[in-house]
């Protein structure tokens, strides 16, 4: 074999080797993207499931038909009319505003001293536990005997000459997005305030739900013309969402909740590229051009107790 033939063969070999390496690189990138996409889909599914499980219970108040019938609940003029023990971290209305079993808002408006990400919504869900419990001091409970319904934190029983009551724990969950996870500091995270109790008083426990949740936007399907049919979606920044009657009940009846999430990969997947605007929850959003993989997911949850919202 002549020198020229050897050089030609070497050149062909180098070209083929380069093609093989390039194919392996592209295959590895595709694998990383597929793996990241599967993880994002799993994270989003977990977040939607956690939200849905609480939302379907919203407005359940045991024997009480509606939340505003319960003594001790917040009123438009008094956040804590019975001076109940409530978590000190948030205003009393955050816990006791049970006339609104489902309340979308901005987390900053809760005044709970949270490290919340701007431009995201918050969602507060309130209901009574499906199971009966024993009366317990320093836990916010609903005592109901079918005739009277009241909130209490003393653990005291309704007098023996009255119909024996049922006791249900009051459940309050508030969801929001924080900029950093404690386990994965570079990732945003969906968090939840959960009403609980210590030996001395009720408290809110702040816990992580799902890392990677970057955007959380909520809308309600409501009836605006009183024909018992939902006809429009309203968002948290719509003034109609906060309007109530004299008893503190929302003026617009809600039938369903739309949950919109954007989930972001743990690390950049590709080089920075131009991104296109997205419409999420009826609002326009421009994703940053930072190389992260993102997926937008949407779930609509029908309200089982929509007469109570």
mmCIF file of C-alpha atoms in Angstrom:
data_model
loop_
_atom_site.group_PDB
_atom_site.id
_atom_site.type_symbol
_atom_site.label_atom_id
_atom_site.label_comp_id
_atom_site.label_asym_id
_atom_site.label_seq_id
_atom_site.Cartn_x
_atom_site.Cartn_y
_atom_site.Cartn_z
ATOM 1 C CA UNK A 1 0.000 0.000 0.000
ATOM 2 C CA UNK A 2 1.412 3.325 -1.042
ATOM 3 C CA UNK A 3 1.765 6.292 1.272
ATOM 4 C CA UNK A 4 -1.042 8.095 -0.514
ATOM 5 C CA UNK A 5 -3.376 5.134 -0.031
ATOM 6 C CA UNK A 6 -2.453 4.966 3.650
ATOM 7 C CA UNK A 7 -3.183 8.689 4.090
ATOM 8 C CA UNK A 8 -6.502 8.331 2.281
ATOM 9 C CA UNK A 9 -7.475 5.370 4.474
ATOM 10 C CA UNK A 10 -6.503 7.271 7.617
ATOM 11 C CA UNK A 11 -8.535 10.280 6.507
ATOM 12 C CA UNK A 12 -11.584 8.113 5.864
ATOM 13 C CA UNK A 13 -11.113 6.478 9.266
ATOM 14 C CA UNK A 14 -10.906 9.832 11.003
ATOM 15 C CA UNK A 15 -14.068 11.000 9.227
ATOM 16 C CA UNK A 16 -15.928 7.823 10.200
ATOM 17 C CA UNK A 17 -14.702 8.077 13.788
ATOM 18 C CA UNK A 18 -15.843 11.677 13.951
ATOM 19 C CA UNK A 19 -19.269 10.668 12.659
ATOM 20 C CA UNK A 20 -19.508 7.924 15.291
ATOM 21 C CA UNK A 21 -18.505 10.322 18.062
ATOM 22 C CA UNK A 22 -20.992 12.918 16.848
ATOM 23 C CA UNK A 23 -23.735 10.283 16.769
ATOM 24 C CA UNK A 24 -22.893 9.226 20.320
ATOM 25 C CA UNK A 25 -22.960 12.849 21.494
ATOM 26 C CA UNK A 26 -26.351 13.458 19.880
ATOM 27 C CA UNK A 27 -27.673 10.179 21.284
ATOM 28 C CA UNK A 28 -26.475 11.150 24.770
ATOM 29 C CA UNK A 29 -28.125 14.573 24.487
ATOM 30 C CA UNK A 30 -31.380 12.987 23.333
ATOM 31 C CA UNK A 31 -31.223 10.538 26.257
ATOM 32 C CA UNK A 32 -30.638 13.356 28.749
ATOM 33 C CA UNK A 33 -33.552 15.319 27.313
ATOM 34 C CA UNK A 34 -35.865 12.295 27.387
ATOM 35 C CA UNK A 35 -34.839 11.482 30.957
ATOM 36 C CA UNK A 36 -35.339 15.098 32.057
ATOM 37 C CA UNK A 37 -38.730 15.252 30.330
ATOM 38 C CA UNK A 38 -39.904 12.062 32.062
ATOM 39 C CA UNK A 39 -38.803 13.451 35.435
ATOM 40 C CA UNK A 40 -40.620 16.757 34.793
ATOM 41 C CA UNK A 41 -43.803 14.913 33.876
ATOM 42 C CA UNK A 42 -43.570 12.889 37.088
ATOM 43 C CA UNK A 43 -42.952 15.992 39.222
ATOM 44 C CA UNK A 44 -45.887 17.816 37.633
ATOM 45 C CA UNK A 45 -48.162 14.795 38.149
ATOM 46 C CA UNK A 46 -47.283 14.661 41.856
ATOM 47 C CA UNK A 47 -48.001 18.383 42.284
ATOM 48 C CA UNK A 48 -51.334 18.185 40.448
ATOM 49 C CA UNK A 49 -52.386 15.160 42.495
ATOM 50 C CA UNK A 50 -51.542 16.863 45.813
ATOM 51 C CA UNK A 51 -53.506 19.947 44.812
ATOM 52 C CA UNK A 52 -56.461 17.964 43.476
ATOM 53 C CA UNK A 53 -56.805 15.828 46.611
ATOM 54 C CA UNK A 54 -57.334 18.933 48.763
ATOM 55 C CA UNK A 55 -59.458 20.859 46.277
ATOM 56 C CA UNK A 56 -62.093 18.130 45.943
ATOM 57 C CA UNK A 57 -62.626 18.331 49.723
ATOM 58 C CA UNK A 58 -63.014 22.128 49.801
ATOM 59 C CA UNK A 59 -66.343 23.234 51.243
ATOM 60 C CA UNK A 60 -67.029 20.004 53.106
ATOM 61 C CA UNK A 61 -68.334 21.048 56.534
ATOM 62 C CA UNK A 62 -69.957 17.873 57.815
ATOM 63 C CA UNK A 63 -73.521 18.512 59.034
ATOM 64 C CA UNK A 64 -73.259 22.231 58.279
ATOM 65 C CA UNK A 65 -74.595 23.021 54.819
ATOM 66 C CA UNK A 66 -72.351 26.041 54.281
ATOM 67 C CA UNK A 67 -69.318 27.497 56.017
ATOM 68 C CA UNK A 68 -70.983 30.804 56.907
ATOM 69 C CA UNK A 69 -73.480 28.955 59.152
ATOM 70 C CA UNK A 70 -70.700 27.993 61.564
ATOM 71 C CA UNK A 71 -70.241 30.086 64.705
ATOM 72 C CA UNK A 72 -66.715 31.330 65.266
ATOM 73 C CA UNK A 73 -65.858 31.770 61.590
ATOM 74 C CA UNK A 74 -64.500 35.066 60.311
ATOM 75 C CA UNK A 75 -67.006 37.689 59.238
ATOM 76 C CA UNK A 76 -66.422 40.740 57.043
ATOM 77 C CA UNK A 77 -66.227 42.866 60.214
ATOM 78 C CA UNK A 78 -64.448 40.492 62.633
ATOM 79 C CA UNK A 79 -61.628 38.110 61.739
ATOM 80 C CA UNK A 80 -61.956 36.137 64.991
ATOM 81 C CA UNK A 81 -65.368 36.747 66.636
ATOM 82 C CA UNK A 82 -64.955 33.997 69.277
ATOM 83 C CA UNK A 83 -61.302 34.839 70.091
ATOM 84 C CA UNK A 84 -60.188 31.324 69.168
ATOM 85 C CA UNK A 85 -56.572 30.247 69.379
ATOM 86 C CA UNK A 86 -55.149 30.491 65.869
ATOM 87 C CA UNK A 87 -51.635 30.133 64.405
ATOM 88 C CA UNK A 88 -49.574 33.224 65.201
ATOM 89 C CA UNK A 89 -47.732 33.069 61.887
ATOM 90 C CA UNK A 90 -50.733 34.261 59.849
ATOM 91 C CA UNK A 91 -53.726 36.538 60.510
ATOM 92 C CA UNK A 92 -56.809 34.860 62.007
ATOM 93 C CA UNK A 93 -58.715 35.329 58.764
ATOM 94 C CA UNK A 94 -56.278 33.040 56.972
ATOM 95 C CA UNK A 95 -57.579 30.162 59.106
ATOM 96 C CA UNK A 96 -61.141 31.138 59.978
ATOM 97 C CA UNK A 97 -62.472 32.574 56.712
ATOM 98 C CA UNK A 98 -64.391 29.378 56.058
ATOM 99 C CA UNK A 99 -67.238 31.119 54.228
ATOM 100 C CA UNK A 100 -64.680 31.016 51.418
ATOM 101 C CA UNK A 101 -63.669 27.390 51.284
ATOM 102 C CA UNK A 102 -61.510 28.058 48.245
ATOM 103 C CA UNK A 103 -59.591 31.327 47.988
ATOM 104 C CA UNK A 104 -57.082 32.254 45.299
ATOM 105 C CA UNK A 105 -54.830 35.195 46.015
ATOM 106 C CA UNK A 106 -51.247 36.398 45.930
ATOM 107 C CA UNK A 107 -49.167 34.866 48.767
ATOM 108 C CA UNK A 108 -47.917 38.309 49.809
ATOM 109 C CA UNK A 109 -51.524 39.228 50.642
ATOM 110 C CA UNK A 110 -51.674 36.397 53.196
ATOM 111 C CA UNK A 111 -49.223 38.311 55.452
ATOM 112 C CA UNK A 112 -47.679 35.042 56.655
ATOM 113 C CA UNK A 113 -43.995 36.049 56.224
ATOM 114 C CA UNK A 114 -43.287 33.669 53.322
ATOM 115 C CA UNK A 115 -40.412 33.544 50.844
ATOM 116 C CA UNK A 116 -42.799 33.438 47.904
ATOM 117 C CA UNK A 117 -41.848 33.898 44.237
ATOM 118 C CA UNK A 118 -43.408 37.041 42.677
ATOM 119 C CA UNK A 119 -45.950 36.782 39.848
ATOM 120 C CA UNK A 120 -47.311 33.454 41.040
ATOM 121 C CA UNK A 121 -50.695 32.746 42.577
ATOM 122 C CA UNK A 122 -51.516 31.250 45.946
ATOM 123 C CA UNK A 123 -54.410 28.952 46.721
ATOM 124 C CA UNK A 124 -56.049 28.443 50.134
ATOM 125 C CA UNK A 125 -58.292 25.406 50.635
ATOM 126 C CA UNK A 126 -60.517 25.000 53.708
ATOM 127 C CA UNK A 127 -62.712 22.082 54.782
ATOM 128 C CA UNK A 128 -63.591 19.792 57.686
ATOM 129 C CA UNK A 129 -62.071 16.343 57.926
ATOM 130 C CA UNK A 130 -64.163 13.502 56.545
ATOM 131 C CA UNK A 131 -63.566 11.447 59.710
ATOM 132 C CA UNK A 132 -64.849 12.185 63.194
ATOM 133 C CA UNK A 133 -62.310 12.892 65.945
ATOM 134 C CA UNK A 134 -62.375 13.235 69.691
ATOM 135 C CA UNK A 135 -62.573 16.732 71.144
ATOM 136 C CA UNK A 136 -59.029 17.993 71.579
ATOM 137 C CA UNK A 137 -57.763 21.194 73.175
ATOM 138 C CA UNK A 138 -55.618 23.603 71.123
ATOM 139 C CA UNK A 139 -56.771 22.081 67.841
ATOM 140 C CA UNK A 140 -59.258 23.996 65.684
ATOM 141 C CA UNK A 141 -62.279 21.739 65.381
ATOM 142 C CA UNK A 142 -65.840 21.896 64.112
ATOM 143 C CA UNK A 143 -68.365 20.723 66.716
ATOM 144 C CA UNK A 144 -71.738 19.991 65.144
ATOM 145 C CA UNK A 145 -74.870 18.239 66.393
ATOM 146 C CA UNK A 146 -77.014 18.923 63.331
ATOM 147 C CA UNK A 147 -78.594 21.988 64.929
ATOM 148 C CA UNK A 148 -75.660 24.072 66.116
ATOM 149 C CA UNK A 149 -72.282 24.262 64.413
ATOM 150 C CA UNK A 150 -69.326 25.997 66.001
ATOM 151 C CA UNK A 151 -65.570 26.236 65.829
ATOM 152 C CA UNK A 152 -63.663 25.602 69.021
ATOM 153 C CA UNK A 153 -60.141 25.144 70.315
ATOM 154 C CA UNK A 154 -60.897 24.285 73.940
ATOM 155 C CA UNK A 155 -61.737 20.606 73.552
ATOM 156 C CA UNK A 156 -64.852 21.224 75.643
ATOM 157 C CA UNK A 157 -67.974 19.220 74.919
ATOM 158 C CA UNK A 158 -71.350 20.665 74.077
ATOM 159 C CA UNK A 159 -73.559 20.303 77.229
ATOM 160 C CA UNK A 160 -74.799 16.777 77.907
ATOM 161 C CA UNK A 161 -78.464 17.757 77.593
ATOM 162 C CA UNK A 162 -77.890 18.661 73.948
ATOM 163 C CA UNK A 163 -77.700 16.200 71.070
ATOM 164 C CA UNK A 164 -74.191 14.645 71.195
ATOM 165 C CA UNK A 165 -71.987 16.458 68.678
ATOM 166 C CA UNK A 166 -69.612 15.223 66.055
ATOM 167 C CA UNK A 167 -66.111 16.665 66.092
ATOM 168 C CA UNK A 168 -64.178 17.191 62.888
ATOM 169 C CA UNK A 169 -60.746 18.746 62.489
ATOM 170 C CA UNK A 170 -60.665 21.965 60.464
ATOM 171 C CA UNK A 171 -58.251 21.528 57.569
ATOM 172 C CA UNK A 172 -56.554 24.563 56.008
ATOM 173 C CA UNK A 173 -53.971 24.179 53.234
ATOM 174 C CA UNK A 174 -52.275 27.100 51.459
ATOM 175 C CA UNK A 175 -50.158 26.427 48.353
ATOM 176 C CA UNK A 176 -47.504 28.749 46.925
ATOM 177 C CA UNK A 177 -44.189 28.722 45.011
ATOM 178 C CA UNK A 178 -40.861 29.518 46.717
ATOM 179 C CA UNK A 179 -37.672 30.350 44.766
ATOM 180 C CA UNK A 180 -35.453 27.648 46.289
ATOM 181 C CA UNK A 181 -35.838 24.120 47.607
ATOM 182 C CA UNK A 182 -34.043 23.125 50.815
ATOM 183 C CA UNK A 183 -32.963 19.853 49.177
ATOM 184 C CA UNK A 184 -32.229 21.298 45.725
ATOM 185 C CA UNK A 185 -31.182 24.952 46.262
ATOM 186 C CA UNK A 186 -31.075 25.746 42.546
ATOM 187 C CA UNK A 187 -34.672 24.679 41.989
ATOM 188 C CA UNK A 188 -37.941 26.498 42.698
ATOM 189 C CA UNK A 189 -40.440 24.508 44.735
ATOM 190 C CA UNK A 190 -44.168 24.204 45.378
ATOM 191 C CA UNK A 191 -44.788 24.562 49.121
ATOM 192 C CA UNK A 192 -47.815 24.125 51.367
ATOM 193 C CA UNK A 193 -48.845 25.646 54.678
ATOM 194 C CA UNK A 194 -50.783 22.995 56.606
ATOM 195 C CA UNK A 195 -52.856 23.712 59.709
ATOM 196 C CA UNK A 196 -51.681 21.516 62.562
ATOM 197 C CA UNK A 197 -51.379 21.751 66.345
ATOM 198 C CA UNK A 198 -48.838 21.665 69.141
ATOM 199 C CA UNK A 199 -49.606 20.985 72.796
ATOM 200 C CA UNK A 200 -50.097 24.712 73.391
ATOM 201 C CA UNK A 201 -51.758 26.126 70.247
ATOM 202 C CA UNK A 202 -52.555 25.586 66.562
ATOM 203 C CA UNK A 203 -49.696 26.162 64.135
ATOM 204 C CA UNK A 204 -49.009 26.229 60.410
ATOM 205 C CA UNK A 205 -46.406 23.750 59.180
ATOM 206 C CA UNK A 206 -44.573 24.950 56.059
ATOM 207 C CA UNK A 207 -43.555 21.946 53.936
ATOM 208 C CA UNK A 208 -42.175 21.274 50.478
ATOM 209 C CA UNK A 209 -44.447 19.470 48.043
ATOM 210 C CA UNK A 210 -42.583 19.215 44.732
ATOM 211 C CA UNK A 211 -39.274 20.718 43.588
ATOM 212 C CA UNK A 212 -39.014 22.179 40.094
ATOM 213 C CA UNK A 213 -42.392 23.978 40.075
ATOM 214 C CA UNK A 214 -41.597 27.423 38.680
ATOM 215 C CA UNK A 215 -45.029 28.839 37.850
ATOM 216 C CA UNK A 216 -48.361 28.314 39.610
ATOM 217 C CA UNK A 217 -51.432 30.070 38.222
ATOM 218 C CA UNK A 218 -55.041 29.438 39.202
ATOM 219 C CA UNK A 219 -58.407 30.255 37.652
ATOM 220 C CA UNK A 220 -61.996 29.578 38.725
ATOM 221 C CA UNK A 221 -64.880 28.654 36.428
ATOM 222 C CA UNK A 222 -67.751 30.828 37.653
ATOM 223 C CA UNK A 223 -71.363 31.658 36.853
ATOM 224 C CA UNK A 224 -71.722 35.385 36.165
ATOM 225 C CA UNK A 225 -75.421 35.487 35.141
ATOM 226 C CA UNK A 226 -76.993 33.247 37.824
ATOM 227 C CA UNK A 227 -78.197 30.524 35.463
ATOM 228 C CA UNK A 228 -76.330 27.727 37.327
ATOM 229 C CA UNK A 229 -73.954 27.243 34.397
ATOM 230 C CA UNK A 230 -70.290 28.335 34.542
ATOM 231 C CA UNK A 231 -69.640 30.806 31.741
ATOM 232 C CA UNK A 232 -66.215 32.364 32.319
ATOM 233 C CA UNK A 233 -62.819 31.907 33.959
ATOM 234 C CA UNK A 234 -61.566 34.446 36.486
ATOM 235 C CA UNK A 235 -57.989 34.716 37.746
ATOM 236 C CA UNK A 236 -56.598 35.771 41.119
ATOM 237 C CA UNK A 237 -55.994 39.347 39.950
ATOM 238 C CA UNK A 238 -59.607 39.756 38.753
ATOM 239 C CA UNK A 239 -61.447 42.115 41.120
ATOM 240 C CA UNK A 240 -64.530 39.877 40.950
ATOM 241 C CA UNK A 241 -62.610 37.077 42.679
ATOM 242 C CA UNK A 242 -62.542 38.958 46.011
ATOM 243 C CA UNK A 243 -66.079 40.355 46.070
ATOM 244 C CA UNK A 244 -68.320 38.927 48.783
ATOM 245 C CA UNK A 245 -71.808 39.474 50.182
ATOM 246 C CA UNK A 246 -72.608 40.733 53.687
ATOM 247 C CA UNK A 247 -71.996 37.242 55.113
ATOM 248 C CA UNK A 248 -68.561 36.999 53.536
ATOM 249 C CA UNK A 249 -69.552 34.537 50.813
ATOM 250 C CA UNK A 250 -68.163 35.008 47.278
ATOM 251 C CA UNK A 251 -70.635 36.733 44.984
ATOM 252 C CA UNK A 252 -69.716 34.454 42.072
ATOM 253 C CA UNK A 253 -70.407 30.760 42.432
ATOM 254 C CA UNK A 254 -67.409 28.598 41.452
ATOM 255 C CA UNK A 255 -67.812 25.238 39.727
ATOM 256 C CA UNK A 256 -64.257 24.204 38.881
ATOM 257 C CA UNK A 257 -60.624 25.122 39.476
ATOM 258 C CA UNK A 258 -58.036 25.325 36.713
ATOM 259 C CA UNK A 259 -54.486 24.569 37.879
ATOM 260 C CA UNK A 260 -51.609 25.654 35.651
ATOM 261 C CA UNK A 261 -48.033 24.631 36.448
ATOM 262 C CA UNK A 262 -44.702 25.177 34.743
ATOM 263 C CA UNK A 263 -42.075 22.661 35.832
ATOM 264 C CA UNK A 264 -38.363 23.327 35.213
ATOM 265 C CA UNK A 265 -35.504 20.850 34.870
ATOM 266 C CA UNK A 266 -32.912 20.548 37.631
ATOM 267 C CA UNK A 267 -30.107 21.814 35.374
ATOM 268 C CA UNK A 268 -29.771 23.349 31.871
ATOM 269 C CA UNK A 269 -30.276 20.823 29.085
ATOM 270 C CA UNK A 270 -29.041 22.796 26.092
ATOM 271 C CA UNK A 271 -27.394 26.070 25.191
ATOM 272 C CA UNK A 272 -29.324 29.271 25.660
ATOM 273 C CA UNK A 273 -31.807 29.731 22.817
ATOM 274 C CA UNK A 274 -34.589 32.107 21.959
ATOM 275 C CA UNK A 275 -37.865 31.124 23.620
ATOM 276 C CA UNK A 276 -41.419 31.826 22.516
ATOM 277 C CA UNK A 277 -44.068 33.350 24.807
ATOM 278 C CA UNK A 278 -46.574 31.004 26.442
ATOM 279 C CA UNK A 279 -50.173 31.637 27.453
ATOM 280 C CA UNK A 280 -50.679 29.983 30.848
ATOM 281 C CA UNK A 281 -53.867 30.350 32.829
ATOM 282 C CA UNK A 282 -55.059 33.025 30.436
ATOM 283 C CA UNK A 283 -51.917 35.105 31.026
ATOM 284 C CA UNK A 284 -48.960 35.666 28.708
ATOM 285 C CA UNK A 285 -45.552 34.589 30.023
ATOM 286 C CA UNK A 286 -42.102 34.832 28.438
ATOM 287 C CA UNK A 287 -39.852 31.948 29.592
ATOM 288 C CA UNK A 288 -36.236 33.001 30.170
ATOM 289 C CA UNK A 289 -33.635 31.901 27.641
ATOM 290 C CA UNK A 290 -31.455 29.990 30.093
ATOM 291 C CA UNK A 291 -31.213 26.492 28.622
ATOM 292 C CA UNK A 292 -33.573 24.821 31.108
ATOM 293 C CA UNK A 293 -36.191 22.376 29.878
ATOM 294 C CA UNK A 294 -39.731 23.389 30.859
ATOM 295 C CA UNK A 295 -43.162 21.842 30.507
ATOM 296 C CA UNK A 296 -46.536 23.473 31.061
ATOM 297 C CA UNK A 297 -49.336 21.310 32.467
ATOM 298 C CA UNK A 298 -53.002 22.010 33.159
ATOM 299 C CA UNK A 299 -55.643 20.266 35.263
ATOM 300 C CA UNK A 300 -59.292 21.194 35.766
ATOM 301 C CA UNK A 301 -60.817 19.989 39.041
ATOM 302 C CA UNK A 302 -64.596 20.000 39.471
ATOM 303 C CA UNK A 303 -65.782 21.222 42.884
ATOM 304 C CA UNK A 304 -67.877 18.638 44.705
ATOM 305 C CA UNK A 305 -69.227 21.136 47.228
ATOM 306 C CA UNK A 306 -69.635 24.094 44.899
ATOM 307 C CA UNK A 307 -72.697 25.401 46.716
ATOM 308 C CA UNK A 308 -70.395 26.094 49.668
ATOM 309 C CA UNK A 309 -67.709 28.136 47.925
#
